[in-house]
PDB file of N, CA and C in Angstrom:
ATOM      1  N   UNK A1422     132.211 178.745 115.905  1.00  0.00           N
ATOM      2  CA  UNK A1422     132.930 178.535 114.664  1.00  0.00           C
ATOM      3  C   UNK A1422     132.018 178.915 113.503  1.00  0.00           C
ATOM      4  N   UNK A1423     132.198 179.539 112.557  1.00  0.00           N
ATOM      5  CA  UNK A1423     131.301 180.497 111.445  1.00  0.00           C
ATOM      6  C   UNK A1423     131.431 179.308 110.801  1.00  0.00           C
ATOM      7  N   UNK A1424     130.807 179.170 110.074  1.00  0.00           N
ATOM      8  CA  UNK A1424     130.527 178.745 108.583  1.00  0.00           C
ATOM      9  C   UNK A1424     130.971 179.546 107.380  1.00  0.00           C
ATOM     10  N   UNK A1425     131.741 178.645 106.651  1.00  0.00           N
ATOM     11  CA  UNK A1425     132.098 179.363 105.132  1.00  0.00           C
ATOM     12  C   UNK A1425     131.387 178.596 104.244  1.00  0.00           C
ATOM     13  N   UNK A1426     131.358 179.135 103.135  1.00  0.00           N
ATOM     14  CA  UNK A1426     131.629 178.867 101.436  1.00  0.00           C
ATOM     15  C   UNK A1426     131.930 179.070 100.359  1.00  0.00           C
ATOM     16  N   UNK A1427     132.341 178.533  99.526  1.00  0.00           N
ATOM     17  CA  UNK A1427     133.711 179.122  98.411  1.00  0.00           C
ATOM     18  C   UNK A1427     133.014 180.706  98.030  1.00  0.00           C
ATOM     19  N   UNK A1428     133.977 181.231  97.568  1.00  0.00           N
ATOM     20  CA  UNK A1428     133.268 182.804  97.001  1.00  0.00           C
ATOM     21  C   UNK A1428     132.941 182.496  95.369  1.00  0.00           C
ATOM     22  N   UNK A1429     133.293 181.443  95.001  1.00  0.00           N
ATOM     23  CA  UNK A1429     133.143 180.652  93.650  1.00  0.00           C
ATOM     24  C   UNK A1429     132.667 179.887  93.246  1.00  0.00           C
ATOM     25  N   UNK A1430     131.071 179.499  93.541  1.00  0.00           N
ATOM     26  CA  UNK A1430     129.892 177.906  93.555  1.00  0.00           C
ATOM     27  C   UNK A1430     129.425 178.025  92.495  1.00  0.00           C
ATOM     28  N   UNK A1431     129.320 178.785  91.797  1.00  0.00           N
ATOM     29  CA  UNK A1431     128.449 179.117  90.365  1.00  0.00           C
ATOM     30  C   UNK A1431     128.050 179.889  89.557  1.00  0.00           C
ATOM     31  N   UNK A1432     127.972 179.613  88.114  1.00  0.00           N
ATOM     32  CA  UNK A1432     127.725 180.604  87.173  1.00  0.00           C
ATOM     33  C   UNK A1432     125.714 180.803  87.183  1.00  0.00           C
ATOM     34  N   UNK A1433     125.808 182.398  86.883  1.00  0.00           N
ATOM     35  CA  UNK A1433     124.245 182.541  86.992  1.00  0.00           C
ATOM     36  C   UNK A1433     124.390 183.530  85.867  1.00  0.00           C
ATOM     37  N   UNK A1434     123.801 182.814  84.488  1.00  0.00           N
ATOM     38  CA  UNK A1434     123.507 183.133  83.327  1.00  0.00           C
ATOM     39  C   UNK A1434     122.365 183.311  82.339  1.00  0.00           C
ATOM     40  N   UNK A1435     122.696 184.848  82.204  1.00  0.00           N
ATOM     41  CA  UNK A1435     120.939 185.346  81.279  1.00  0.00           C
ATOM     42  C   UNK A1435     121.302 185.378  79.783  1.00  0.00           C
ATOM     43  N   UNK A1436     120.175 184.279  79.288  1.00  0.00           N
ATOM     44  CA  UNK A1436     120.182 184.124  77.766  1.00  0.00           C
ATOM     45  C   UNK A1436     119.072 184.349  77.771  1.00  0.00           C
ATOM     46  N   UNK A1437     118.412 185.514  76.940  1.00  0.00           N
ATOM     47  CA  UNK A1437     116.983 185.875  76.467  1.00  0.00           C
ATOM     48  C   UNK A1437     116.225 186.272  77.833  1.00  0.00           C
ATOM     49  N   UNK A1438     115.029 186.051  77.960  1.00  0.00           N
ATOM     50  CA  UNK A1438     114.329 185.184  78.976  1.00  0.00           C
ATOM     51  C   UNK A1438     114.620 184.528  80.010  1.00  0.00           C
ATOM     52  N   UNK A1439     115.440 183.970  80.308  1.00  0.00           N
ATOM     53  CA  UNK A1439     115.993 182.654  80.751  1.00  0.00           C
ATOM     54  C   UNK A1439     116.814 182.646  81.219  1.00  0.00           C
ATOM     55  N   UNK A1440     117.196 182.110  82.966  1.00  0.00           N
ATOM     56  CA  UNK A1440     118.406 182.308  83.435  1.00  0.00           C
ATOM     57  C   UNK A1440     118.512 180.704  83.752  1.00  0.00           C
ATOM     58  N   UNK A1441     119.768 180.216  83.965  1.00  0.00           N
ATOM     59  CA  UNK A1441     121.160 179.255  84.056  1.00  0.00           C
ATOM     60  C   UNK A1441     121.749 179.302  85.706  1.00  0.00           C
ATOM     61  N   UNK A1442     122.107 178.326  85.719  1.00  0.00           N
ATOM     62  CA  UNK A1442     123.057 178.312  87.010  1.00  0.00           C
ATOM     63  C   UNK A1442     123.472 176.816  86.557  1.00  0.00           C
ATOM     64  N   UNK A1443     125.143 177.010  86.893  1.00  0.00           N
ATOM     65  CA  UNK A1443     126.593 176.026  86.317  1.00  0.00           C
ATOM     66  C   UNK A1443     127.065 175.945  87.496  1.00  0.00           C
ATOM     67  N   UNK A1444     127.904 174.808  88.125  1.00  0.00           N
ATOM     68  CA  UNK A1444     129.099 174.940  89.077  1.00  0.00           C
ATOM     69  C   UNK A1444     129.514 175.275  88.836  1.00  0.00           C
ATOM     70  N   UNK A1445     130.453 175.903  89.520  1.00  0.00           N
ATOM     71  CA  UNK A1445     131.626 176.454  89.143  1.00  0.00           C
ATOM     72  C   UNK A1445     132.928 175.405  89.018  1.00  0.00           C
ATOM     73  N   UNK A1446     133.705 175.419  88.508  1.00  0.00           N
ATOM     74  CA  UNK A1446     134.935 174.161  87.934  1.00  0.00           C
ATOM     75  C   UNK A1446     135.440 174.174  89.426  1.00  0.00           C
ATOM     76  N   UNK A1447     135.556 175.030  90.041  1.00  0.00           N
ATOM     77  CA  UNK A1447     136.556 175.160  91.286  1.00  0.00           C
ATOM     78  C   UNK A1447     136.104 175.449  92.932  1.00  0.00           C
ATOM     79  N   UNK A1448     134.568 174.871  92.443  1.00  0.00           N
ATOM     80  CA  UNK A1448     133.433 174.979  93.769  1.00  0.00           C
ATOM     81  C   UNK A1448     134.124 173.809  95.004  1.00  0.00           C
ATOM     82  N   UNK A1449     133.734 174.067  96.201  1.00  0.00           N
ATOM     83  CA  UNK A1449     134.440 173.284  97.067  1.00  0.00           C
ATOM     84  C   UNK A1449     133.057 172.694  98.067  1.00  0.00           C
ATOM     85  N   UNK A1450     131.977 173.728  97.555  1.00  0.00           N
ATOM     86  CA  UNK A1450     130.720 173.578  98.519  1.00  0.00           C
ATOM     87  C   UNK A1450     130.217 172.654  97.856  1.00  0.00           C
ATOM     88  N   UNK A1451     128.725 172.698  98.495  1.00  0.00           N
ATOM     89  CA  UNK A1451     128.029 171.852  97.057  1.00  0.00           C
ATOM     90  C   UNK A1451     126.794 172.905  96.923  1.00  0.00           C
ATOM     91  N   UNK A1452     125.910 172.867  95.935  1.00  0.00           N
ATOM     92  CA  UNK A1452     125.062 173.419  95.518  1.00  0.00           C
ATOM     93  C   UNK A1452     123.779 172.925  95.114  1.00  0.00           C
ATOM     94  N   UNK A1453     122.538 173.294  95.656  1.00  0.00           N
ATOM     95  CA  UNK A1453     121.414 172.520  95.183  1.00  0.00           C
ATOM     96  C   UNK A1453     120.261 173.548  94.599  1.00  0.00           C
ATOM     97  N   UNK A1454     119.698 173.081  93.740  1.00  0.00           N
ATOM     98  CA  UNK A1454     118.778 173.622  93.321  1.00  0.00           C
ATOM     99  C   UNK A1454     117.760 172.913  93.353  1.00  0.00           C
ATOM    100  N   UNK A1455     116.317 173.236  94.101  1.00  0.00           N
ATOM    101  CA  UNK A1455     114.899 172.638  94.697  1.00  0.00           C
ATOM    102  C   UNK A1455     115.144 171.606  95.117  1.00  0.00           C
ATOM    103  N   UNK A1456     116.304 171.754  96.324  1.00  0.00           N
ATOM    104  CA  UNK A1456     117.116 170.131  97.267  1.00  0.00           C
ATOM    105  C   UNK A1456     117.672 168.939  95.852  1.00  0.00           C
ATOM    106  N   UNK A1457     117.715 169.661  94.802  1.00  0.00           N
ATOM    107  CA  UNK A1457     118.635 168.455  93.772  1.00  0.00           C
ATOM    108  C   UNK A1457     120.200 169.093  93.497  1.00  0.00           C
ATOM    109  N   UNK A1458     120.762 168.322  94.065  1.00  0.00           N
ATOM    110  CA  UNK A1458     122.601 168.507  93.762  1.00  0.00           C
ATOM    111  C   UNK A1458     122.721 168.976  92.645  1.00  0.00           C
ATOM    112  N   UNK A1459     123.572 169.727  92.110  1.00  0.00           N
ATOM    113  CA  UNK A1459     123.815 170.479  90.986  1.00  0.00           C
ATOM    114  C   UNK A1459     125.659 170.029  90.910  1.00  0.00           C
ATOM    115  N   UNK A1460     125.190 168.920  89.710  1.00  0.00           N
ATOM    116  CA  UNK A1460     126.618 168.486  89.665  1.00  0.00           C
ATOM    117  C   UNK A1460     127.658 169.284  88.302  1.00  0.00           C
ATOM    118  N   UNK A1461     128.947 168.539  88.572  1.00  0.00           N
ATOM    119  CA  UNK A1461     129.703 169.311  87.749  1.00  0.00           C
ATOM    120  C   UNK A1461     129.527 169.402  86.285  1.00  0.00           C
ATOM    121  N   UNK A1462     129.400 170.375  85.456  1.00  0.00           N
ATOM    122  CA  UNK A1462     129.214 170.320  83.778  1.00  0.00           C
ATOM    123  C   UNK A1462     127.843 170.486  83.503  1.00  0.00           C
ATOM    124  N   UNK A1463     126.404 169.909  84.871  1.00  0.00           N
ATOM    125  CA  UNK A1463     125.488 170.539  84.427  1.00  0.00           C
ATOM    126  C   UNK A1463     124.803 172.167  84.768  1.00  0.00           C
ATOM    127  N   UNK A1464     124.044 172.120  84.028  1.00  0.00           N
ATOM    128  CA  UNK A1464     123.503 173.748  83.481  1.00  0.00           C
ATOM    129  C   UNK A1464     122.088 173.174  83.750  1.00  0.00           C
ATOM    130  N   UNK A1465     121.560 174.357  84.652  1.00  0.00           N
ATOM    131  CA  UNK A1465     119.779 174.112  85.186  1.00  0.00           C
ATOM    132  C   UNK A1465     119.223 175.730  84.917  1.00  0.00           C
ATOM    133  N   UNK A1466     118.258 174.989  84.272  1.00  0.00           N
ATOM    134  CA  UNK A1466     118.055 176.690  84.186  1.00  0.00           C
ATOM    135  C   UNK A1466     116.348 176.663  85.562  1.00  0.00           C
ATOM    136  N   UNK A1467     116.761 177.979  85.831  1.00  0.00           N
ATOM    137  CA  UNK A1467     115.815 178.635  86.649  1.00  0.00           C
ATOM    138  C   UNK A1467     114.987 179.063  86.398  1.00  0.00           C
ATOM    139  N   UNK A1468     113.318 178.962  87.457  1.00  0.00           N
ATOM    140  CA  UNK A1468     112.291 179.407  87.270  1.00  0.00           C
ATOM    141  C   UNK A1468     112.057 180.118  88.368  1.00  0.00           C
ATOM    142  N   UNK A1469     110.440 180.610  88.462  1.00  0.00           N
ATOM    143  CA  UNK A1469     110.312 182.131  89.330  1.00  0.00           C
ATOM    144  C   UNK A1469     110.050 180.531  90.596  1.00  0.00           C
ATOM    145  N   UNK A1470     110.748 181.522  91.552  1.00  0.00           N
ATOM    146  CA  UNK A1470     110.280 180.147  93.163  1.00  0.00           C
ATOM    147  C   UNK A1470     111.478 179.434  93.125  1.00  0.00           C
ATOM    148  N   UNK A1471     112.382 179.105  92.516  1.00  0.00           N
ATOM    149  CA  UNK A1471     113.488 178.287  92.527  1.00  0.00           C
ATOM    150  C   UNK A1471     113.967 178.646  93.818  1.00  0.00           C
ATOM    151  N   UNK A1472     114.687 177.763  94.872  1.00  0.00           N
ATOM    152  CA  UNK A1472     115.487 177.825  95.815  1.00  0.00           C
ATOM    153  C   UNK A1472     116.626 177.424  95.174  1.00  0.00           C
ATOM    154  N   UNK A1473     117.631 177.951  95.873  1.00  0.00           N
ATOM    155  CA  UNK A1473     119.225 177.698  95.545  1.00  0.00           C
ATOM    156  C   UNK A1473     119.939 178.095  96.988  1.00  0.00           C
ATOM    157  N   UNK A1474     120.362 176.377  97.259  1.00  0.00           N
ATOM    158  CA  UNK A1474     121.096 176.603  98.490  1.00  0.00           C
ATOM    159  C   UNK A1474     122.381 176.333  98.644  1.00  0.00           C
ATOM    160  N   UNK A1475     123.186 176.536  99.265  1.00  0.00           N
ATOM    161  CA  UNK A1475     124.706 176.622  99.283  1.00  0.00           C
ATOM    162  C   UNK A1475     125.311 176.105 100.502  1.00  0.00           C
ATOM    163  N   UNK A1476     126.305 174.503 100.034  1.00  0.00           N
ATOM    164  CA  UNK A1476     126.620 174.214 101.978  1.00  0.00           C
ATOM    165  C   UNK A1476     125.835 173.034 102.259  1.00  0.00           C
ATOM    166  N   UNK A1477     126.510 172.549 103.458  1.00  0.00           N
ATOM    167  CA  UNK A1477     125.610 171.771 103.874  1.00  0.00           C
ATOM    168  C   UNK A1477     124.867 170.892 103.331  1.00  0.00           C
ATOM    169  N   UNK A1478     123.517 170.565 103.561  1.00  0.00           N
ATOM    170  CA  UNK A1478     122.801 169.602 102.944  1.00  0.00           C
ATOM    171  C   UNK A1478     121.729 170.427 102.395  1.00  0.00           C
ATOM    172  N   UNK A1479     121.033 169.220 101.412  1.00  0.00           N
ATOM    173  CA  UNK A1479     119.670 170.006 100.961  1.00  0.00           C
ATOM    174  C   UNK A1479     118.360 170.623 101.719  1.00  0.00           C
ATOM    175  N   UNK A1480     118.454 169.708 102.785  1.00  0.00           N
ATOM    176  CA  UNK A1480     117.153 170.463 104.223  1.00  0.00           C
ATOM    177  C   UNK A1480     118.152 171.090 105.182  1.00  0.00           C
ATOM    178  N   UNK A1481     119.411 171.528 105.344  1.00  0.00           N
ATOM    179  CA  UNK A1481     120.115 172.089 106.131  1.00  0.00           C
ATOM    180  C   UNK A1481     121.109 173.234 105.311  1.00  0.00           C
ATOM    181  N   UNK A1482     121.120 173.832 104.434  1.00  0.00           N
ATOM    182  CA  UNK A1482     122.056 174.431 103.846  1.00  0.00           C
ATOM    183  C   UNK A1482     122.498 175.560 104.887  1.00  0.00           C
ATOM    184  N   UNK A1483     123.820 175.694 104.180  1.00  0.00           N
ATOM    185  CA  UNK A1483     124.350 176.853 105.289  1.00  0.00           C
ATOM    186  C   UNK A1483     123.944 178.371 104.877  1.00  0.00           C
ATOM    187  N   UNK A1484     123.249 178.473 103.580  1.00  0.00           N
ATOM    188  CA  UNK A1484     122.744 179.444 102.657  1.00  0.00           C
ATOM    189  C   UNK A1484     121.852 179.506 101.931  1.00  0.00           C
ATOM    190  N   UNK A1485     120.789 180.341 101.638  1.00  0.00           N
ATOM    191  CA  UNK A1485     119.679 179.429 100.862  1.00  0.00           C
ATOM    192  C   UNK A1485     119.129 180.939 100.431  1.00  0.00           C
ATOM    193  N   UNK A1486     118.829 181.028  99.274  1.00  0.00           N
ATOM    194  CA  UNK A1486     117.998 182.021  98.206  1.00  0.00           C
ATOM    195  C   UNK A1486     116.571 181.159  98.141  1.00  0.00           C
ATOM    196  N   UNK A1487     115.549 182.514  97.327  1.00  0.00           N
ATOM    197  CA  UNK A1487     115.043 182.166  96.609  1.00  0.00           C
ATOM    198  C   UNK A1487     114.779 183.110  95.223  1.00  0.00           C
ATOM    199  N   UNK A1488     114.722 182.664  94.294  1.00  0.00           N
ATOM    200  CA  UNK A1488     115.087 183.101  93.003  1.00  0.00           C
ATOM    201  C   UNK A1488     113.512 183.500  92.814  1.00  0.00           C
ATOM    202  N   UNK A1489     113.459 185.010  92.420  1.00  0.00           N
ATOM    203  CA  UNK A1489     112.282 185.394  91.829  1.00  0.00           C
ATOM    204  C   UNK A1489     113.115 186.357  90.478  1.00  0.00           C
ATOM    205  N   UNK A1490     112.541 185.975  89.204  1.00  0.00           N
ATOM    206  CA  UNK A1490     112.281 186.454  87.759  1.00  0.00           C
ATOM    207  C   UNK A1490     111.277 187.096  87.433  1.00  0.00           C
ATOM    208  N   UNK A1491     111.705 188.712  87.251  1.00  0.00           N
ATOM    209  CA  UNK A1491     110.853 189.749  87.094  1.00  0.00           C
ATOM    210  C   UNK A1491     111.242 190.478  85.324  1.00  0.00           C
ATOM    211  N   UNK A1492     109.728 190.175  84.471  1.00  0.00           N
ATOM    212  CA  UNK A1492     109.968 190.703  82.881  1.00  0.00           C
ATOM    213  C   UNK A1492     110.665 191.957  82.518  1.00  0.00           C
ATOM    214  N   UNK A1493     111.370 192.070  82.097  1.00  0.00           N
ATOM    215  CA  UNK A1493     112.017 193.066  81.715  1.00  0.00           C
ATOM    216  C   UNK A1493     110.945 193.858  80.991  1.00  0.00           C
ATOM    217  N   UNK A1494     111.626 195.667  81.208  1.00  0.00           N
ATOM    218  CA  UNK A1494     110.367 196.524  80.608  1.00  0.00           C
ATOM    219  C   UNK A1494     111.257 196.903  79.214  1.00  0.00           C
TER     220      UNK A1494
END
């Protein structure tokens, strides 16, 4: 049996410098960022090394990044 997750968990937003990640209003998964739940309405912004996992639990996700931020030329 595969594993899913919504095609819709979150906004990933560049202001300046600086990127964001939002639930999405209509997420069904859950979402963590460095194993902390990323609940509804908040906005985390990201650093270089950030994990972001999707699913599942925070030591078990069914999906898991890691976020590297490279300076713009």
């Amino acid at each position: 049996d595969p594993t899913t997750i919504s095609r819709q968990l979150a906004y990933l937003r560049e202001k300046g410098d600086a990127w964001t990640i939002q639930l999405h209003k209509d997420a069904h998964s859950a979402v963590y960022v460095d194993k902390a739940r990323l609940e509804p309405g908040q906005v985390i912004p990201l650093r270089d090394s950030s994990i972001l996992a999707f699913g599942g639990t925070p030591s078990r996700p069914d999906f898991q990044l890691q976020v590297t931020l490279a300076v713009k030329k």
